[in-house]
CSV table of C-alpha atoms in Angstrom, one decimal:
chain,number,residue,atom,x,y,z
A,1,ASP,CA,-40.0,26.5,-0.8
A,2,LEU,CA,-42.4,24.0,-2.7
A,3,ALA,CA,-44.5,23.7,0.7
A,4,LYS,CA,-47.7,25.0,-0.3
A,5,THR,CA,-47.1,24.1,-4.3
A,6,GLN,CA,-49.9,21.7,-5.6
A,7,PHE,CA,-48.8,18.3,-6.8
A,8,VAL,CA,-50.5,15.1,-8.0
A,9,PRO,CA,-49.8,11.8,-8.7
A,10,GLY,CA,-46.6,11.1,-10.5
A,11,TYR,CA,-44.6,8.3,-11.9
A,12,ASP,CA,-40.6,6.7,-11.6
A,13,PHE,CA,-40.0,5.2,-14.7
A,14,VAL,CA,-36.5,4.5,-14.0
A,15,ASN,CA,-37.2,2.6,-10.5
A,16,LYS,CA,-40.9,1.5,-11.9
A,17,ASP,CA,-42.0,2.8,-9.2
A,18,THR,CA,-45.0,5.3,-8.0
A,19,HIS,CA,-42.7,7.2,-5.9
A,20,PRO,CA,-40.8,9.5,-8.5
A,21,ASN,CA,-38.5,11.4,-6.1
A,22,ASP,CA,-35.5,13.6,-7.5
A,23,ASP,CA,-32.6,12.2,-7.1
A,24,GLU,CA,-30.4,14.4,-8.5
A,25,GLY,CA,-31.8,18.0,-7.8
A,26,HIS,CA,-32.2,19.0,-11.4
A,27,GLY,CA,-36.0,18.4,-11.5
A,28,THR,CA,-36.4,20.0,-8.3
A,29,HIS,CA,-34.9,23.2,-9.9
A,30,VAL,CA,-36.7,23.3,-12.7
A,31,THR,CA,-40.0,22.6,-11.3
A,32,GLY,CA,-39.0,25.4,-8.8
A,33,THR,CA,-39.2,27.5,-11.9
A,34,ILE,CA,-42.5,26.4,-12.8
A,35,ALA,CA,-44.8,26.6,-9.8
A,36,GLN,CA,-42.3,27.5,-6.8
A,37,SER,CA,-44.7,28.5,-3.5
A,38,THR,CA,-44.8,32.3,-3.3
A,39,ASN,CA,-46.4,34.6,-1.4
A,40,ASN,CA,-44.6,32.9,1.4
A,41,SER,CA,-41.5,35.4,2.8
A,42,LEU,CA,-39.8,32.7,2.0
A,43,GLY,CA,-37.3,32.2,-0.9
A,44,VAL,CA,-38.1,33.0,-4.8
A,45,ALA,CA,-41.4,33.0,-6.7
A,46,GLY,CA,-43.2,30.3,-9.3
A,47,VAL,CA,-44.1,31.5,-12.4
A,48,ALA,CA,-47.3,30.1,-12.6
A,49,PHE,CA,-47.5,29.4,-9.0
A,50,ASN,CA,-51.0,28.1,-8.9
A,51,CYS,CA,-50.7,25.3,-11.5
A,52,SER,CA,-50.6,21.3,-9.9
A,53,ILE,CA,-47.1,19.5,-10.8
A,54,MET,CA,-47.1,15.9,-12.1
A,55,PRO,CA,-44.0,14.5,-10.8
A,56,VAL,CA,-42.5,12.0,-13.9
A,57,LYS,CA,-39.3,11.0,-13.3
A,58,VAL,CA,-37.5,9.5,-16.0
A,59,LEU,CA,-33.9,9.9,-16.0
A,60,ASP,CA,-31.5,8.6,-13.1
A,61,LYS,CA,-29.4,9.8,-10.5
A,62,ASN,CA,-26.5,10.7,-12.8
A,63,GLY,CA,-29.0,12.9,-15.2
A,64,SER,CA,-29.2,10.0,-18.0
A,65,GLY,CA,-31.3,8.1,-19.2
A,66,THR,CA,-33.4,6.2,-22.4
A,67,TYR,CA,-35.3,7.6,-24.7
A,68,ALA,CA,-38.1,4.7,-24.0
A,69,ASN,CA,-38.3,6.1,-20.5
A,70,VAL,CA,-38.7,9.6,-21.8
A,71,ALA,CA,-41.4,8.2,-24.3
A,72,ASP,CA,-43.3,6.6,-21.4
A,73,GLY,CA,-43.2,9.3,-19.1
A,74,ILE,CA,-44.6,11.8,-22.1
A,75,CYS,CA,-47.2,9.1,-22.7
A,76,PHE,CA,-48.1,8.8,-19.1
A,77,ALA,CA,-48.9,12.5,-18.2
A,78,ALA,CA,-50.9,12.8,-21.3
A,79,ASP,CA,-53.2,10.0,-20.3
A,80,LYS,CA,-52.8,11.5,-16.9
A,81,GLY,CA,-54.6,14.5,-18.0
A,82,ALA,CA,-51.5,16.7,-18.4
A,83,LYS,CA,-52.0,20.5,-19.6
A,84,VAL,CA,-48.5,21.0,-20.2
A,85,ILE,CA,-45.6,19.1,-20.2
A,86,ASN,CA,-41.8,20.6,-19.2
A,87,LEU,CA,-38.8,18.5,-21.0
A,88,SER,CA,-35.7,20.0,-19.5
A,89,LEU,CA,-33.9,17.5,-21.1
A,90,GLY,CA,-32.3,16.2,-24.8
A,91,GLY,CA,-30.3,14.4,-26.5
A,92,SER,CA,-28.3,14.3,-29.9
A,93,SER,CA,-30.3,12.0,-32.1
A,94,ASP,CA,-33.3,11.3,-33.7
A,95,SER,CA,-35.3,8.3,-32.4
A,96,ILE,CA,-39.2,7.2,-34.2
A,97,THR,CA,-39.9,6.2,-30.2
A,98,LEU,CA,-40.0,9.9,-28.8
A,99,LYS,CA,-41.4,11.1,-32.4
A,100,ASN,CA,-44.5,9.2,-31.4
A,101,ALA,CA,-45.0,10.0,-27.9
A,102,VAL,CA,-44.5,13.7,-28.4
A,103,ALA,CA,-46.7,13.5,-31.8
A,104,TYR,CA,-48.8,11.3,-29.3
A,105,ALA,CA,-49.1,14.1,-25.9
A,106,TYR,CA,-49.5,16.5,-28.7
A,107,LYS,CA,-52.9,15.2,-30.6
A,108,LYS,CA,-54.1,15.0,-27.0
A,109,GLY,CA,-53.7,18.8,-26.5
A,110,VAL,CA,-50.7,18.7,-24.3
A,111,THR,CA,-49.0,21.7,-24.5
A,112,ILE,CA,-45.1,20.4,-25.3
A,113,VAL,CA,-42.0,22.4,-24.3
A,114,ALA,CA,-38.7,21.2,-24.4
A,115,ALA,CA,-34.9,22.8,-24.0
A,116,SER,CA,-32.9,23.4,-27.0
A,117,GLY,CA,-29.8,21.8,-25.6
A,118,ASN,CA,-26.5,22.8,-24.3
A,119,ASP,CA,-24.0,22.1,-26.7
A,120,GLY,CA,-23.7,26.0,-28.0
A,121,SER,CA,-24.4,24.8,-31.6
A,122,PRO,CA,-25.4,27.0,-34.1
A,123,ASN,CA,-27.5,25.2,-36.1
A,124,ILE,CA,-28.1,21.7,-34.2
A,125,ILE,CA,-31.3,21.7,-32.2
A,126,SER,CA,-31.7,18.6,-29.5
A,127,TYR,CA,-34.7,15.8,-29.8
A,128,PRO,CA,-37.1,15.8,-28.7
A,129,ALA,CA,-36.8,19.9,-29.2
A,130,ALA,CA,-36.4,19.4,-32.6
A,131,TYR,CA,-39.6,17.8,-33.7
A,132,ASP,CA,-41.0,21.1,-35.5
A,133,ALA,CA,-44.4,20.1,-35.2
A,134,TYR,CA,-44.9,19.0,-31.7
A,135,CYS,CA,-42.5,21.4,-29.6
A,136,ILE,CA,-41.8,23.9,-28.6
A,137,ALA,CA,-38.0,24.5,-28.3
A,138,VAL,CA,-36.7,26.9,-26.0
A,139,GLY,CA,-33.2,28.5,-26.3
A,140,ALA,CA,-31.3,30.5,-23.3
A,141,THR,CA,-30.6,33.9,-22.7
A,142,ARG,CA,-28.4,35.6,-20.8
A,143,TYR,CA,-29.3,38.8,-18.1
A,144,ASP,CA,-28.4,41.2,-21.0
A,145,GLU,CA,-30.8,39.7,-22.9
A,146,THR,CA,-28.3,38.0,-25.2
A,147,VAL,CA,-28.1,34.5,-26.1
A,148,ALA,CA,-26.3,31.7,-24.0
A,149,TYR,CA,-23.0,30.4,-25.0
A,150,TYR,CA,-24.2,27.4,-24.7
A,151,SER,CA,-27.8,27.6,-25.7
A,152,ASN,CA,-28.3,25.5,-29.1
A,153,ARG,CA,-29.8,27.6,-32.2
A,154,GLY,CA,-31.0,26.4,-35.5
A,155,LEU,CA,-34.2,25.9,-37.8
A,156,SER,CA,-36.3,24.4,-35.3
A,157,LEU,CA,-36.0,27.2,-32.2
A,158,ASP,CA,-38.7,29.0,-31.4
A,159,LEU,CA,-38.2,31.3,-28.7
A,160,VAL,CA,-35.3,32.2,-25.2
A,161,ALA,CA,-36.0,32.5,-21.9
A,162,PRO,CA,-34.1,33.4,-18.9
A,163,GLY,CA,-31.5,30.4,-18.6
A,164,GLY,CA,-28.5,32.3,-17.3
A,165,ASP,CA,-24.2,32.0,-17.5
A,166,LEU,CA,-22.6,31.6,-14.3
A,167,ASN,CA,-19.4,32.7,-16.0
A,168,VAL,CA,-20.6,37.0,-15.6
A,169,ASP,CA,-22.4,38.9,-13.0
A,170,GLN,CA,-23.8,41.1,-15.4
A,171,ASN,CA,-26.5,42.5,-12.6
A,172,LYS,CA,-23.6,43.3,-10.2
A,173,ASP,CA,-25.1,41.6,-7.0
A,174,GLY,CA,-22.2,39.9,-6.2
A,175,TYR,CA,-23.5,36.5,-7.5
A,176,ALA,CA,-22.4,34.4,-10.5
A,177,ASP,CA,-25.8,35.2,-13.1
A,178,GLY,CA,-27.0,31.9,-12.4
A,179,ILE,CA,-31.0,30.9,-11.9
A,180,LEU,CA,-31.8,30.6,-8.7
A,181,GLN,CA,-34.0,28.2,-7.3
A,182,GLN,CA,-34.3,25.5,-3.8
A,183,THR,CA,-32.9,22.1,-4.4
A,184,PHE,CA,-30.0,20.4,-2.9
A,185,GLY,CA,-26.4,19.5,-3.8
A,186,ASN,CA,-24.8,16.1,-3.5
A,187,THR,CA,-27.3,14.9,-0.5
A,188,TYR,CA,-30.9,15.2,0.1
A,189,ASN,CA,-29.5,16.7,3.5
A,190,ASP,CA,-27.7,20.0,1.2
A,191,TRP,CA,-30.6,21.7,0.8
A,192,GLY,CA,-30.7,25.4,-0.3
A,193,TYR,CA,-30.7,27.9,-3.2
A,194,TRP,CA,-28.4,26.8,-6.0
A,195,PHE,CA,-27.7,29.0,-9.0
A,196,TYR,CA,-28.0,26.6,-12.2
A,197,GLN,CA,-27.6,27.4,-15.6
A,198,GLY,CA,-28.9,25.9,-18.9
A,199,THR,CA,-31.5,25.5,-21.3
A,200,SER,CA,-33.2,23.3,-18.6
A,201,MET,CA,-33.6,26.7,-16.9
A,202,ALA,CA,-35.2,28.4,-19.7
A,203,ALA,CA,-37.6,25.7,-20.7
A,204,PRO,CA,-39.8,26.1,-17.4
A,205,HIS,CA,-40.4,30.1,-18.0
A,206,VAL,CA,-42.0,28.8,-20.8
A,207,SER,CA,-43.9,25.8,-19.4
A,208,GLY,CA,-45.2,28.1,-16.5
A,209,VAL,CA,-46.3,31.0,-19.0
A,210,ALA,CA,-48.0,28.2,-21.4
A,211,ALA,CA,-49.9,27.5,-18.0
A,212,LEU,CA,-51.3,30.6,-17.2
A,213,VAL,CA,-52.3,31.4,-20.4
A,214,ILE,CA,-54.2,28.2,-20.6
A,215,ALA,CA,-55.5,28.8,-17.1
A,216,HIS,CA,-56.9,32.2,-17.9
A,217,GLY,CA,-58.9,31.2,-20.8
A,218,VAL,CA,-56.4,32.6,-23.2
A,219,ALA,CA,-55.8,29.4,-25.3
A,220,ASN,CA,-56.5,25.8,-25.3
A,221,THR,CA,-55.3,24.4,-27.6
A,222,PRO,CA,-50.8,23.1,-28.1
A,223,ASP,CA,-51.4,25.9,-31.2
A,224,GLU,CA,-53.6,28.4,-29.9
A,225,VAL,CA,-50.9,28.5,-26.7
A,226,ARG,CA,-47.9,28.4,-29.5
A,227,ALA,CA,-49.6,31.2,-31.2
A,228,ALA,CA,-49.5,33.4,-27.8
A,229,LEU,CA,-46.2,33.0,-27.1
A,230,GLN,CA,-44.9,33.7,-30.1
A,231,PHE,CA,-47.0,36.7,-31.6
A,232,THR,CA,-46.6,38.8,-27.5
A,233,ALA,CA,-42.4,37.4,-27.7
A,234,GLU,CA,-40.2,40.6,-27.0
A,235,ASP,CA,-38.3,40.2,-31.0
A,236,LYS,CA,-34.3,40.4,-30.6
A,237,GLY,CA,-31.8,40.2,-33.0
A,238,PRO,CA,-33.2,40.7,-36.8
A,239,ALA,CA,-36.8,41.3,-37.1
A,240,GLY,CA,-39.2,38.2,-36.9
A,241,TRP,CA,-38.2,34.6,-36.4
A,242,ASP,CA,-34.4,34.0,-36.5
A,243,LYS,CA,-32.5,31.1,-35.2
A,244,ASP,CA,-31.0,32.7,-32.4
A,245,TYR,CA,-33.6,33.8,-30.5
A,246,GLY,CA,-36.3,32.2,-32.4
A,247,TYR,CA,-39.7,34.4,-32.0
A,248,GLY,CA,-37.6,35.8,-29.5
A,249,ILE,CA,-38.0,35.9,-25.6
A,250,VAL,CA,-41.0,34.9,-23.9
A,251,ASP,CA,-42.7,37.7,-22.5
A,252,ALA,CA,-45.7,36.6,-19.4
A,253,TYR,CA,-47.5,40.3,-19.5
A,254,ALA,CA,-48.1,40.6,-23.2
A,255,ALA,CA,-49.2,36.5,-23.6
A,256,LEU,CA,-51.8,37.3,-20.8
A,257,MET,CA,-52.8,39.9,-23.1
A,258,TYR,CA,-53.0,38.2,-26.4
A,259,GLN,CA,-56.3,38.3,-28.5
A,260,PRO,CA,-56.3,36.2,-31.9
């Protein structure tokens, strides 16, 4: 279901080569939400299905990695012309190396979208999402638009987006309420449509909308993109910004209609 999606050259900072193949399944799932082939009578659709994907591998087959590799990946993408960087990853500790990398990308005009984390913390946002000046921090909602139990909340939270909750079936379709995308399971031969949950699944919804507003000329700079997404978000919880929803649930149509 990514057959018609446009890819541009990336890099694998784990294996140090030019073949950033996914060996865990997570990256493929995230990529599908952003840019899965659409109008092909197959599977599901990507939010910004005509955008180009630059695959940059910074985590290993176990989904683990170093801040150094993440930082290198961010700088690589910025230098190669990425307009939006999706970071469906995070760590619990601050890092000057990581902070310098997102600052570098931001100053080069890159919009950086990062997952808030899946610890269920009411007051702690993972890094790099916690770097307020440079990243759009994204939490996760369920089908009923309440904040998912695992979604980190706090002062750095900017937006929320669909992240799923595999413990419930609120839409009564007979499946657990995850985010559905095509990826693979334990082996490369185990391809199928998989329900995942997490702020990792929420972040690419926002990245896709960021790509749309840039492509349609609504916004160009990271600050303009942030403003378009935040001002048009569907407000939830207490009026205005709050630490559970940020500015609210990302709204693609409203963002595309935004006029500063």
